[in-house]
Structures are given as C-alpha cells and as structure tokens.
Amino acid sequence: MLGIISAMADDGYKVFLLLTTDNVDLHRQTYNRVKESLSGFNVLNEKEDSLLTPASLIKPTVVVLKRILVYCQGGKTIY
C-alpha cells in the first residue's frame, strides 16, 4: 500500500486518503506506520484537517481516516 502511494506521488499525485478500521488502536498504528515510512510526505489524521492547506500540498499528503460504520435499523440510521 505504501509502495503504491509512493509510486503515485512520483507520478504527480498530491493527496491520498487512506481508510482504516474503526478500531482506534489499529488506526493509530496505521497512522504511525505511515508517518514513519513516508518521511517526505505530510501525514495527517482526521483531527488535523486544519493543517490541510494549499501551502501544505507542496509535498504529497496522506490523510489517514477511520472508517465509520453506518447502518439502518428499523428505518433509523445508526453511526
């Protein structure tokens, strides 16, 4: 996955959304792994959205997001 992101960045892509599980520990582990492995990239999590500015897009940017489980039960949407 990180190799594909790196190759796409070499081809000029600038923003990548990496969707992880809704498990907080696994999300944190993925975020840390990406941050350590892609040192030439901006790596943001869902709470750092204010850091995603046009100036920050000089470097490739990976945003690591938790999946949100949404389903309907009895006509009512549950998150």
Coordinates of C-alpha atoms in Angstrom, one line a residue:
M1 CA 0.0 0.0 0.0
L2 CA 2.7 2.5 0.9
G3 CA 4.7 1.5 -2.2
I4 CA 1.7 2.3 -4.4
I5 CA 1.2 5.6 -2.7
S6 CA 4.9 6.4 -3.2
A7 CA 4.8 5.4 -6.9
M8 CA 1.7 7.6 -7.4
A9 CA 3.4 10.5 -5.7
D10 CA 6.3 10.1 -8.1
D11 CA 3.7 10.3 -11.0
G12 CA 2.5 13.7 -9.6
Y13 CA -0.5 12.8 -7.4
K14 CA -0.6 15.0 -4.3
V15 CA -3.4 13.9 -2.0
F16 CA -4.1 10.4 -0.7
L17 CA -6.9 9.2 1.6
L18 CA -6.1 6.1 3.5
L19 CA -9.1 4.4 5.1
T20 CA -8.5 2.3 8.1
T21 CA -10.7 0.3 10.5
D22 CA -12.9 1.9 13.1
N23 CA -10.7 0.4 15.8
V24 CA -8.8 3.3 17.5
D25 CA -5.7 1.3 18.3
L26 CA -5.3 0.0 14.7
H27 CA -6.0 3.4 13.3
R28 CA -3.2 4.9 15.5
Q29 CA -0.9 2.1 14.5
T30 CA -1.5 2.7 10.8
Y31 CA -1.1 6.4 11.2
N32 CA 2.3 6.0 13.0
R33 CA 3.5 3.4 10.4
V34 CA 2.7 5.8 7.5
K35 CA 4.3 8.7 9.3
E36 CA 7.5 6.8 9.9
S37 CA 7.6 5.2 6.5
L38 CA 6.8 8.2 4.3
S39 CA 9.1 10.8 5.7
G40 CA 8.9 13.1 2.7
F41 CA 5.1 13.3 3.0
N42 CA 2.7 15.3 5.1
V43 CA 0.8 12.7 7.1
L44 CA -2.4 13.9 8.8
N45 CA -5.2 12.2 10.8
E46 CA -8.8 13.2 10.9
K47 CA -8.2 15.7 13.7
E48 CA -5.5 17.6 11.8
D49 CA -7.8 18.8 9.0
S50 CA -6.8 22.4 9.7
L51 CA -3.3 21.6 8.5
L52 CA -4.5 20.7 5.0
T53 CA -3.9 24.0 3.3
P54 CA -2.8 24.8 -0.3
A55 CA 0.7 25.5 1.1
S56 CA 0.9 22.1 2.7
L57 CA 0.2 20.4 -0.7
I58 CA 3.8 21.3 -1.9
K59 CA 4.6 17.8 -0.5
P60 CA 2.4 14.8 -1.1
T61 CA -0.1 14.4 1.6
V62 CA -1.7 11.3 3.1
V63 CA -4.8 11.7 5.3
V64 CA -5.4 8.6 7.5
L65 CA -9.1 8.3 8.3
K66 CA -11.1 5.8 10.4
R67 CA -14.0 4.1 8.8
I68 CA -17.3 5.0 10.2
L69 CA -19.8 2.2 10.4
V70 CA -23.2 3.3 9.3
Y71 CA -26.3 1.1 9.0
C72 CA -30.0 1.3 9.2
Q73 CA -32.1 -0.4 11.8
G74 CA -35.8 -0.2 11.6
G75 CA -35.6 2.8 9.3
K76 CA -33.3 4.7 11.6
T77 CA -29.7 5.4 10.6
I78 CA -27.1 4.4 13.3
Y79 CA -23.5 5.6 13.3

